[in-house]
XYZ file of C-alpha atoms in Angstrom:
598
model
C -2.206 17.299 -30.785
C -2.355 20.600 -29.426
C -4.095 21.465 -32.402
C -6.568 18.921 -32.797
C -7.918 18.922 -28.874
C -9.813 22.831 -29.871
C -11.852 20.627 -32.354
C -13.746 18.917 -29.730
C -14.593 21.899 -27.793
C -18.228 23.415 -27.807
C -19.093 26.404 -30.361
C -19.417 29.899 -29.209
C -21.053 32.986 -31.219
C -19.488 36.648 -31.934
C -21.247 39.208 -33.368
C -18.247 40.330 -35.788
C -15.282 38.951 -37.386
C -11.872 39.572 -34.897
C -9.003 40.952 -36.596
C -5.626 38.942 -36.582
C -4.250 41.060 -33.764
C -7.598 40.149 -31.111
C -7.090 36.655 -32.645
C -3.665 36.224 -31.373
C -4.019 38.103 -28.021
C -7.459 35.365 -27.264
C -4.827 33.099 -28.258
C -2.084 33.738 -25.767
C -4.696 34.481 -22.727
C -6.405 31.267 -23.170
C -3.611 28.793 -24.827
C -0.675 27.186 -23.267
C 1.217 25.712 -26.252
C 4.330 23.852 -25.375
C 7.334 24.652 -27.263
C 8.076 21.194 -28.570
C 5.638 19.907 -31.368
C 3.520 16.705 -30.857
C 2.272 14.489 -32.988
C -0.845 15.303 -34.928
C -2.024 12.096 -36.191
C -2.839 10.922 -32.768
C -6.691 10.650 -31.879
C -7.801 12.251 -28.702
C -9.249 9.537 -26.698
C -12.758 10.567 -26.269
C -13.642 10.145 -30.173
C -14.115 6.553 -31.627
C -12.117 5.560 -35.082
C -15.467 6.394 -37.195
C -15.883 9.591 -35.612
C -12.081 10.616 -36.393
C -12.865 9.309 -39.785
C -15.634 11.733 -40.377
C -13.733 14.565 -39.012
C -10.429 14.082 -40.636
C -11.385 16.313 -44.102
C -12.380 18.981 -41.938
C -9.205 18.653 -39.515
C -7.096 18.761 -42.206
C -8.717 22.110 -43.770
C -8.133 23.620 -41.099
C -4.560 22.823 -40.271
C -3.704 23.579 -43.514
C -5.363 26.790 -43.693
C -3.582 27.658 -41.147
C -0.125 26.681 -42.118
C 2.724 29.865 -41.675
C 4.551 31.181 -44.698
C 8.303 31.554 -43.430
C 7.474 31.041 -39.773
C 5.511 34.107 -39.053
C 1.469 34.838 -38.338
C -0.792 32.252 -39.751
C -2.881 32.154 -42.207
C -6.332 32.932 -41.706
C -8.846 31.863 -43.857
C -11.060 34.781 -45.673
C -14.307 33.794 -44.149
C -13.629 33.627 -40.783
C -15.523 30.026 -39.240
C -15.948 30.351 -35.649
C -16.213 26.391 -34.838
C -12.575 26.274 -36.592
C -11.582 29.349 -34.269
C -12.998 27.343 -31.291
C -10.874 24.470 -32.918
C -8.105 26.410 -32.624
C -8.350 28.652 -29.745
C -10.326 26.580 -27.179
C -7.963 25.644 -23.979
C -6.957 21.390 -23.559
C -8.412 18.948 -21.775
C -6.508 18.424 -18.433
C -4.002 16.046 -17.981
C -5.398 13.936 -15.349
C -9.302 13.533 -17.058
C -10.433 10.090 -17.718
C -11.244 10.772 -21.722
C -7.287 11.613 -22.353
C -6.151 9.007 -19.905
C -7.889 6.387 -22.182
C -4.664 6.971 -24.635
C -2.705 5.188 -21.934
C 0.527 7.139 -23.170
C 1.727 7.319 -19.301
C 1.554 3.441 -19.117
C 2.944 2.420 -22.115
C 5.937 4.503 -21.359
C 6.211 2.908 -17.690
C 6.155 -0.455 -18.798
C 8.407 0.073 -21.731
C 11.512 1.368 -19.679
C 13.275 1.554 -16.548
C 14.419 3.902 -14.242
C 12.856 5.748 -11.106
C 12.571 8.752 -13.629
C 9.561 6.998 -15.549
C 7.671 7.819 -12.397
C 6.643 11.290 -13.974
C 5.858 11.660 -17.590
C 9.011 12.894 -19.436
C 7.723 16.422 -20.048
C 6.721 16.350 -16.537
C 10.267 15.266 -14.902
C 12.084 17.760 -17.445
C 10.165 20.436 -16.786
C 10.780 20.210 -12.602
C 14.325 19.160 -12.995
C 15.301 22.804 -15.561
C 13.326 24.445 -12.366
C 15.455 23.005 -9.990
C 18.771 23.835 -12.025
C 17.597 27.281 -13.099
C 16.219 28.520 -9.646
C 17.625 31.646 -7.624
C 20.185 30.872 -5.146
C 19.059 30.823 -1.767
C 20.690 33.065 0.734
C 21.670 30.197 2.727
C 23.285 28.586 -0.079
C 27.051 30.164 0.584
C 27.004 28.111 4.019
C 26.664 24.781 1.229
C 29.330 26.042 -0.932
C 31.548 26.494 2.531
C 30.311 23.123 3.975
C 31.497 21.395 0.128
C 34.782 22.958 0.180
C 35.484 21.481 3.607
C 34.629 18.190 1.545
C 36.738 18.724 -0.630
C 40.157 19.338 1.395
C 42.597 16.980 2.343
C 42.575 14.438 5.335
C 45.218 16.256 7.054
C 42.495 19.624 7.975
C 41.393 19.040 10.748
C 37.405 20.024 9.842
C 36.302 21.536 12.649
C 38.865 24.084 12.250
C 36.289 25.209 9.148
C 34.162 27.648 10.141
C 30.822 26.491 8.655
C 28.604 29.263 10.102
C 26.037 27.021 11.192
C 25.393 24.128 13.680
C 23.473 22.397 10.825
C 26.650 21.956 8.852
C 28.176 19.953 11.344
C 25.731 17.559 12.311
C 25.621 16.902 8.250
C 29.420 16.324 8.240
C 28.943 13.611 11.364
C 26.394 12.127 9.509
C 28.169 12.004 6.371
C 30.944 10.229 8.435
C 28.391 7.903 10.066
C 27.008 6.765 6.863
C 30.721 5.887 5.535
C 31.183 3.913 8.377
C 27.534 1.907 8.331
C 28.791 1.214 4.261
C 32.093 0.052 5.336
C 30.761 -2.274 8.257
C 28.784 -4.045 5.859
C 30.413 -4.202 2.680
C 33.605 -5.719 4.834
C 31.770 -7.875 7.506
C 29.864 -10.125 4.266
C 28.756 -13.425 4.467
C 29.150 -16.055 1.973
C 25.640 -15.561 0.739
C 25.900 -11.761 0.398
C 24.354 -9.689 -2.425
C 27.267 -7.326 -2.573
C 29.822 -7.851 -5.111
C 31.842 -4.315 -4.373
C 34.828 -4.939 -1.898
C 36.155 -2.126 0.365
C 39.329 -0.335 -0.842
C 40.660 3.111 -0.631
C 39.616 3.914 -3.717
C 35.957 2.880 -2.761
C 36.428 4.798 0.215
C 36.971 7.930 -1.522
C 33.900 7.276 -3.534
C 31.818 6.750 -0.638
C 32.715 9.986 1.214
C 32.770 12.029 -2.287
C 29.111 10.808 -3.061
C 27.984 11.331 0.437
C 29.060 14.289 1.546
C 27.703 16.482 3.465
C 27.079 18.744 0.649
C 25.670 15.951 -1.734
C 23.267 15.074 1.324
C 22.030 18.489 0.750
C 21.585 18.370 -2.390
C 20.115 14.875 -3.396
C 17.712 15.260 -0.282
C 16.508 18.573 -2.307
C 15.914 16.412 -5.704
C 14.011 13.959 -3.493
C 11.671 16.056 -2.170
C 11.146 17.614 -5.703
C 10.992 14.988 -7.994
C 10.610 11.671 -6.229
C 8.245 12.637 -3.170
C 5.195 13.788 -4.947
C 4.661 9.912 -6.072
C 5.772 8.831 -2.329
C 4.468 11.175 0.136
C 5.120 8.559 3.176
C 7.846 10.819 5.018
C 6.799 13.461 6.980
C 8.697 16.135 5.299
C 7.970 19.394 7.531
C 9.490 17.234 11.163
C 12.150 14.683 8.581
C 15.739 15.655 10.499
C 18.521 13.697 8.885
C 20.146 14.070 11.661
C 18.184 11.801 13.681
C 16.419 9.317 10.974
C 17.940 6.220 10.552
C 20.606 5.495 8.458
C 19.431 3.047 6.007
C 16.387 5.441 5.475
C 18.408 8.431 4.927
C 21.131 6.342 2.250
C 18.075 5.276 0.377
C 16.561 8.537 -0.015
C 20.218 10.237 -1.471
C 20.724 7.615 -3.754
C 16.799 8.160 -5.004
C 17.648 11.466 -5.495
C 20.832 11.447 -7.255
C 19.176 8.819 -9.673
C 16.850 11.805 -10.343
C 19.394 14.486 -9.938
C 19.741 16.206 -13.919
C 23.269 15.534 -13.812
C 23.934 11.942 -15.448
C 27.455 11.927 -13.395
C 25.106 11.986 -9.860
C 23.002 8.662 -11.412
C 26.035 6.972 -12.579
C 27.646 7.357 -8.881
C 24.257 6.136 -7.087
C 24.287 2.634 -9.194
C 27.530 1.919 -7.331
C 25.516 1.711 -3.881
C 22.476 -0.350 -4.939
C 22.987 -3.242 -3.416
C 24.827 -2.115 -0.106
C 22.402 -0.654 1.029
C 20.197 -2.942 -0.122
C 21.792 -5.560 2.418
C 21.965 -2.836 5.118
C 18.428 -2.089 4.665
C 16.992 -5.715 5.297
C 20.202 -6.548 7.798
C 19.005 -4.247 9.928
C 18.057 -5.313 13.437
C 13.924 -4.522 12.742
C 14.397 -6.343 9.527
C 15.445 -9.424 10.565
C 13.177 -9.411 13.672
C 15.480 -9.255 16.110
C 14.757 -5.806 17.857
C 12.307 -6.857 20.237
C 8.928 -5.261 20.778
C 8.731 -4.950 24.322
C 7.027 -2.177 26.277
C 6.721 -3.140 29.881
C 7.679 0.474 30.806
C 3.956 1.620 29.691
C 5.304 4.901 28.784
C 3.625 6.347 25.596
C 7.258 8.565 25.210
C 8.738 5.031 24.544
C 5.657 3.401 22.602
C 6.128 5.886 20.263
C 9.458 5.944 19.843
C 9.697 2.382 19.001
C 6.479 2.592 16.433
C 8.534 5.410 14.886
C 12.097 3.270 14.746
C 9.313 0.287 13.007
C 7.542 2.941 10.670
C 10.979 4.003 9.369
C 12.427 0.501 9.223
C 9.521 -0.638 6.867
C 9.556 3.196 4.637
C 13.404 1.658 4.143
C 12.476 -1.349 2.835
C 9.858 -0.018 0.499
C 11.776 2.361 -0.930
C 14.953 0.232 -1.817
C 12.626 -2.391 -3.180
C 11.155 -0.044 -5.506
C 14.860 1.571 -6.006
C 16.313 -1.966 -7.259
C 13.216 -3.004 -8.849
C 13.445 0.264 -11.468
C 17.225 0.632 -11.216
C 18.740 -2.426 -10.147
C 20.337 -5.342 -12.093
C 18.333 -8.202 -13.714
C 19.622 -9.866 -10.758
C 18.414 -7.033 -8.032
C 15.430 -6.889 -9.706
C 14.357 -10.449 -9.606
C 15.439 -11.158 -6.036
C 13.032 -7.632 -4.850
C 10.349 -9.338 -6.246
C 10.654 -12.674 -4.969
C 12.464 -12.389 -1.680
C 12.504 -8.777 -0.331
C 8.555 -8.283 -1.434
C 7.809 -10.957 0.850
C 10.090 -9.767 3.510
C 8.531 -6.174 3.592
C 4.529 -7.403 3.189
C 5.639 -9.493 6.297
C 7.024 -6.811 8.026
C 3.627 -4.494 7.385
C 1.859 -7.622 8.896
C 3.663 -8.017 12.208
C 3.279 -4.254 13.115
C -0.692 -5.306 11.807
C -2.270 -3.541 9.047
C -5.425 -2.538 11.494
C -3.059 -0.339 13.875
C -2.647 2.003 11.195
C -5.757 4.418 12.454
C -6.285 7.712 13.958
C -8.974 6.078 15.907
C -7.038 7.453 19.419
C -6.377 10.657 18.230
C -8.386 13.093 20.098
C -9.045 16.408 17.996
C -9.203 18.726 21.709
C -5.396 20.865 20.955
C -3.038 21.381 18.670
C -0.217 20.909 21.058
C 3.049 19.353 20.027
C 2.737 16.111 21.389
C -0.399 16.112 19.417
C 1.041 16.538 16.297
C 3.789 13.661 16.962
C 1.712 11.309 17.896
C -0.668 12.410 14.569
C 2.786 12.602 12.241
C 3.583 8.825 13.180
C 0.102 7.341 12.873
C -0.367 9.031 9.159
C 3.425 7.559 8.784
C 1.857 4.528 9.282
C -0.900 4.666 7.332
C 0.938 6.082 4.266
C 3.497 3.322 4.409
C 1.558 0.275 4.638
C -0.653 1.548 2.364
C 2.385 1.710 -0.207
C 3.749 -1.846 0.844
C -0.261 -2.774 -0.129
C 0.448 -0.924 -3.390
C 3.820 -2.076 -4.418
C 2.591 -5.698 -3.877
C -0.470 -4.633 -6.614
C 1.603 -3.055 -9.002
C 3.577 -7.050 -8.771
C 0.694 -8.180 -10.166
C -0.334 -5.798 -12.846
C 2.952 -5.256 -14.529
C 4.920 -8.342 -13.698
C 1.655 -11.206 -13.231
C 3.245 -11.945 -10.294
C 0.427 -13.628 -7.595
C -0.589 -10.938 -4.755
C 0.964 -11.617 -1.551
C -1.859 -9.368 -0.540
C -5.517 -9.599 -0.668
C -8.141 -6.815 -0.284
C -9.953 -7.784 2.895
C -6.862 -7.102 4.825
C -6.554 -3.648 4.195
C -8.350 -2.732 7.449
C -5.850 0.559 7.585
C -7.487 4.012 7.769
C -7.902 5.784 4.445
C -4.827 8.754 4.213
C -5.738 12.183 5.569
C -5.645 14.977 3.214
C -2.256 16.082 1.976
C -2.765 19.816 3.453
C -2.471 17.576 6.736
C 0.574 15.805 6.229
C 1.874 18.669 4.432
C 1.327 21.362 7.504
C 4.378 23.179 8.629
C 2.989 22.840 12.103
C 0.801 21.316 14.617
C -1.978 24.385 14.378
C -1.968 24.107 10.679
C -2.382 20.420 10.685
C -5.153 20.818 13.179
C -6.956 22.919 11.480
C -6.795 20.898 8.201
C -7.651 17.567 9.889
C -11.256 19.550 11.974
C -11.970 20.010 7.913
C -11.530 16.305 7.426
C -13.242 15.611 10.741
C -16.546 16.556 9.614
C -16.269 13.534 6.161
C -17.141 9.556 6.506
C -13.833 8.608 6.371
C -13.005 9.985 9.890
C -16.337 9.975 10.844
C -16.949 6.404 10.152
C -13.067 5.360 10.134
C -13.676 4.098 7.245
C -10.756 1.686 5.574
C -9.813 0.886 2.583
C -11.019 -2.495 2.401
C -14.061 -0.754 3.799
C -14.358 1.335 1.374
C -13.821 -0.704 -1.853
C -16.884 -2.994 -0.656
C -19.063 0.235 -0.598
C -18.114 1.134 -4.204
C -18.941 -2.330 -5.228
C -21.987 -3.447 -3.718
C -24.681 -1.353 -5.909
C -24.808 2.083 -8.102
C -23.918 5.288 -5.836
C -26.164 8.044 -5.943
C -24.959 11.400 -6.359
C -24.649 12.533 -2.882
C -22.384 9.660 -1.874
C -20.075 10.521 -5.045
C -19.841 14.049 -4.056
C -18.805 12.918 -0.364
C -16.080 10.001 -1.701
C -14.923 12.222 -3.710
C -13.402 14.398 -1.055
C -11.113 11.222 -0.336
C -8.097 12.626 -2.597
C -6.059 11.439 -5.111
C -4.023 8.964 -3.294
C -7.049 6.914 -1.935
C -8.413 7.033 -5.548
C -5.793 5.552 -6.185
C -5.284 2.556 -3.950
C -9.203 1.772 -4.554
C -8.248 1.471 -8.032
C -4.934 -0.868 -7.885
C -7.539 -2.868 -5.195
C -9.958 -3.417 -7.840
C -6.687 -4.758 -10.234
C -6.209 -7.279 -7.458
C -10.256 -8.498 -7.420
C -9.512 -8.267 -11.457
C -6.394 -10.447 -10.883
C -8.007 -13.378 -9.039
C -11.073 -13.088 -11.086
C -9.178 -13.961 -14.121
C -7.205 -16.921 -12.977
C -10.108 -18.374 -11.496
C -10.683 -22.019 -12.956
C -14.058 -21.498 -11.096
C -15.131 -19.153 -13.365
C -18.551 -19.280 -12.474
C -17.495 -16.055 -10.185
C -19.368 -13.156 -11.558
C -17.264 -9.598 -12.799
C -20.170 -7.346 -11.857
C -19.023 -6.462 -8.690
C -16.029 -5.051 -10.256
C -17.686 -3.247 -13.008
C -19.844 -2.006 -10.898
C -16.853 -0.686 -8.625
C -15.136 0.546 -11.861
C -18.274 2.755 -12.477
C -18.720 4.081 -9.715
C -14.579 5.076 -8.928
C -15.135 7.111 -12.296
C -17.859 9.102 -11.315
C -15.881 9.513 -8.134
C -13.051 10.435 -9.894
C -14.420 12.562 -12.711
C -16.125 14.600 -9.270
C -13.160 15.122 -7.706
C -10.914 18.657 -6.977
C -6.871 17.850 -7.331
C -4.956 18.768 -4.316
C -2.341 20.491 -5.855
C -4.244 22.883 -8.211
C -3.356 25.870 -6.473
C 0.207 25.197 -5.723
C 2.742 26.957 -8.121
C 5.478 25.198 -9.895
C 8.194 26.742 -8.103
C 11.225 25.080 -6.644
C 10.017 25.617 -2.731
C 6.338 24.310 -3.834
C 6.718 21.903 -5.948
C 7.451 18.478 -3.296
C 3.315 19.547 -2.790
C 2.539 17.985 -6.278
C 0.521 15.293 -7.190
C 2.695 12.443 -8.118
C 2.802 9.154 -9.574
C -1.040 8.855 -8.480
C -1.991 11.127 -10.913
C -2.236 8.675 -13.598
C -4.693 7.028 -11.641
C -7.172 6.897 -14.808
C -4.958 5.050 -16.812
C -4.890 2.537 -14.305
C -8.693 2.617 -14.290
C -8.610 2.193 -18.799
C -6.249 -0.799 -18.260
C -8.395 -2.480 -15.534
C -11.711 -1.650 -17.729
C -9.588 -3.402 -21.245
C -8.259 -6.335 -18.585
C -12.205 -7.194 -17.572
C -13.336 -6.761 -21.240
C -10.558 -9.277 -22.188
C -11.720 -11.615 -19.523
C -15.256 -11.554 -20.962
C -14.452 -11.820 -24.349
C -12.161 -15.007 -23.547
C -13.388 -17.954 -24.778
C -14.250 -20.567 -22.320
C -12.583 -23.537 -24.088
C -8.618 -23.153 -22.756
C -7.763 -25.102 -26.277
C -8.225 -21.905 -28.378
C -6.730 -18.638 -26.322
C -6.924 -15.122 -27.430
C -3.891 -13.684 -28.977
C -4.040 -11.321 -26.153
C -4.530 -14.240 -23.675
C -1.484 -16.083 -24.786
C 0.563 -12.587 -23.988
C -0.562 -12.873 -20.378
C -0.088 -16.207 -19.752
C 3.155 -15.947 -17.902
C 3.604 -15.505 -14.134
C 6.102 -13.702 -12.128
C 8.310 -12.390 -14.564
C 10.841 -9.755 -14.437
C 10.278 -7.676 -17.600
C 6.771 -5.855 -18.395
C 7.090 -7.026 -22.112
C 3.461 -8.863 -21.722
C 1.489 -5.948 -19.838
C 3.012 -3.546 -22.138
C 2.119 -5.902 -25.201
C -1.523 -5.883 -24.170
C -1.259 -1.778 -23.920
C 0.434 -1.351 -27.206
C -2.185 -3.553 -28.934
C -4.982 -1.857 -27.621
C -3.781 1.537 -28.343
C -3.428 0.308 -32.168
C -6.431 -1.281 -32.307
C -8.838 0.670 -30.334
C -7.032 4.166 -31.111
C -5.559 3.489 -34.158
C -1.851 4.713 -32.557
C 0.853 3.346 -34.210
C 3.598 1.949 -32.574
């Protein structure tokens, strides 16, 4: 593939023939070959079958003239053609661009497996993971190796005869201890109806302190941030203290990271705790609506406070329902969709999609208070924004009805990620005076808001430069939005509805897209960077193909519901636990359309 994308790429003239030697060093200064081969027979997706068809003679020359004999240099051919140097030597098309997204390789892997690892490509997830394992030891790292070994000892240490050499070591070993005991309180006090199936032992004890130790805290809360956060950025990493988060939270977020963790023995252990702390998630007091809501006091100290405790109650829930829903059981995954997806969309509801705004944040100082008050409002924001788009993704892999619909979404668009990402309160305000000065703050413009614009009429070019200073994450909630308007379009049995709204909104969210600057193109991949990355929302485009192929379906359908599509039939069923039908529909379109084989 490598090979085939420096076809496509435009010609450029040169007075003289290079040698081999100014071949190869153009080569390595403007080609990033990866080390393991791909697949050459697969099109690129911004060339048609019959254009592939005319190419394919001259594709073939010059791969083959430039075969190796024994594994060294290539073979050059004695009349040197430029456009086949171009061919070879031009640099790829970017991951993220709506002409290689059209290949939907990223979906048809997500919706052929399971796992919270399919949230990154493979390459992708390997390549952080080896960066984690492989990078330099941090100075503070011999206080973890202390704080492990005092793990490790037997029950008749006292531990705070350990010298850990740092306050933060203790509070980790309380709350390793206070997360043992939450476990144990629920796994023993369980009801007749409970979900949990483990019963409390000494042997299960053991486990439970071994995986969360103090040192394994450390550690799975680093492959969190690395390799699950980017595709979850609703935790405000720079002021997160697992000291003081709540419990549930904090259990969710190890076991999420030692399902990502490269060891397979660190995933293995986490499947044991699925569904405990699934129960002590949604048993928890602002779960089951009994923490009350009252603030008589009028302080804004407390009002806050108890928005935060709400804000982290619901990022719990979200997370362990899309935890069990990629790792859990048949059984897990079937009771997230039907009973704790309704549970969390009504717990976004209650604290009321609208009061997730900036619209009382006053951009005078950036004092401290300031930034709290800024960190829990984009909290909120972020999270019910994710409860909006776990309840799409329902519907597009699993044809499961929206609890959901678009003209609810009256929450503020996310800031920029330099503003959530700020390691403090003058760096955030700085970032957020940028933002200040677009419609989104302007305006307060929401996403619901927002998705009308796109849809009423053709934007001109100004208003596409201006969205498309929105970001990657609002690109890609207006997307998954116009999958829901897609959704109820096509089981309409009014079908006099009309889809131009939608294509229209579908043209216009690729210009925006195709204008946009990614986030994260200046951060490095290195280990202390990386958590910055652009996550699962990068694939946005692919979303955008499969909504374009879904409305083209819906078109082509016949009227008469006596003679389905073949495709039609494959979608026919609702609210089921595998993806086998969405990723039928891919896989067909790929072979038909792009002539991949399956």
């Amino acid at each position: 593939m490598h090979i085939l994308l420096h076809q496509f790429q435009p010609r450029r003239a040169s007075p003289e023939a290079p040698s081999v030697s100014d071949l190869l060093k153009r080569h390595e200064r403007t080609c990033k070959v990866r080390e393991e081969p791909e697949e050459v027979g697969e099109a690129p997706a911004n060339f048609q079958s019959d254009q592939l068809d005319q190419q394919s003679e001259r594709e073939r020359a010059v791969i083959s003239s430039c075969s190796t004999r024994n594994g060294d240099l290539p073979d050059l051919p004695s009349s040197v053609d430029f456009a086949a140097l171009d061919f070879l030597f031009a640099p790829p098309l970017a991951s993220d661009s709506i002409t290689v997204a059209e290949r939907l390789e990223y979906l048809a892997y997500f919706t052929s497996t399971n796992g919270m690892a399919t949230f990154l490509d493979r390459e992708t997830l390997k390549q952080r993971q080896e960066l984690l394992r492989g990078a330099k030891r941090h100075p503070h790292e011999r206080i973890y190796e202390v704080a492990h070994c005092a793990d490790l000892l037997p029950e008749t240490i006292d531990p705070s005869l350990i010298d850990l050499s740092s306050s933060n070591g203790d509070i980790l070993v309380r709350k390793a201890h206070e997360i043992t005991e939450n476990l144990h309180r629920v796994i023993t006090t369980k009801s007749g109806r409970t979900i949990i199936k483990l019963d409390w032992s000494p042997a299960v004890q053991e486990s439970c302190s071994a995986f969360f130790s103090a040192s394994n805290i450390r550690r799975f809360l680093e492959y969190f941030w690395s390799l699950w956060y980017p595709s979850c950025p609703i935790v405000h990493r720079p002021s997160f203290d697992p000291e003081t988060a709540r419990t549930a939270l904090l259990c969710v977020m190890l076991i999420i990271g030692a399902c990502l963790s490269p060891h397979e023995e660190d995933n293995e252990a986490a499947k044991m705790w699925l569904d405990s702390v699934e129960e002590m998630t949604f048993g928890d007091e602002c779960s089951t609506d009994r923490e009350t809501s009252d603030t008589s006091t009028g302080l804004l100290h407390n009002t806050a406070e108890l928005m935060k405790k709400r804000v982290e109650c619901i990022q719990a829930a979200y997370l362990v329902c899309s935890l069990q829903k990629r790792e859990g059981s048949v059984e897990a995954q079937g009771r997230i969709r039907r009973y704790r997806h309704a549970t969390l969309v009504m717990l976004a509801r209650d604290i009321g999609l609208e009061s997730a705004t900036h619209r009382n944040l006053q951009l005078e100082s950036p004092s401290e208070s300031w930034w709290r008050q800024f960190v829990i409002e984009e909290e909120l924001v972020r999270t019910l924004t994710y409860v909006y788009l776990i309840d799409a993704a329902m519907a597009i892999f699993h044809h499961t009805p929206p609890r959901m619909v678009v003209s609810e979404l009256k929450m503020d668009m996310a800031c920029p990620e330099a503003c959530f990402q700020a390691d403090t309160a003058t760096e955030c305000f700085y970032a957020l005076r940028e933002w200040e000065g677009t419609i989104f703050w302007s305006e307060r413009l929401s996403v619901a808001g927002f998705v009308r614009r796109i849809c009423q009429g053709e934007l001109d070019d100004l208003s596409v430069l201006e969205f498309s200073k929105m970001g990657t994450l609002n690109l890609f909630t207006t997307v998954q939005a116009l999958h829901s308007l897609t959704f109820y379009l096509q089981n309409s049995l009014v079908f006099e509805s009309t889809l131009a709204p939608v294509q229209t909104g579908l043209e216009n969210w690729r210009r925006i897209w195709n204008a946009r600057q990614p986030e994260d193109k200046d951060i490095p991949d290195e280990p202390q960077s990386i958590w910055k990355k652009i996550g699962f929302v990068r694939y946005a485009p692919e979303f955008w193909h499969l909504a374009r192929i879904i409305v083209a379906r819906i078109i082509a359908s016949p009227s008469d519901e006596q003679c389905p599509l073949p495709t039609e039939r494959g979608l026919a069923r609702f609210d089921h636990t595998d993806m086998r039908d969405i990723n039928g529909l891919i896989m067909e379109y790929r072979q038909l359309n792009l002539g991949v084989t399956p």
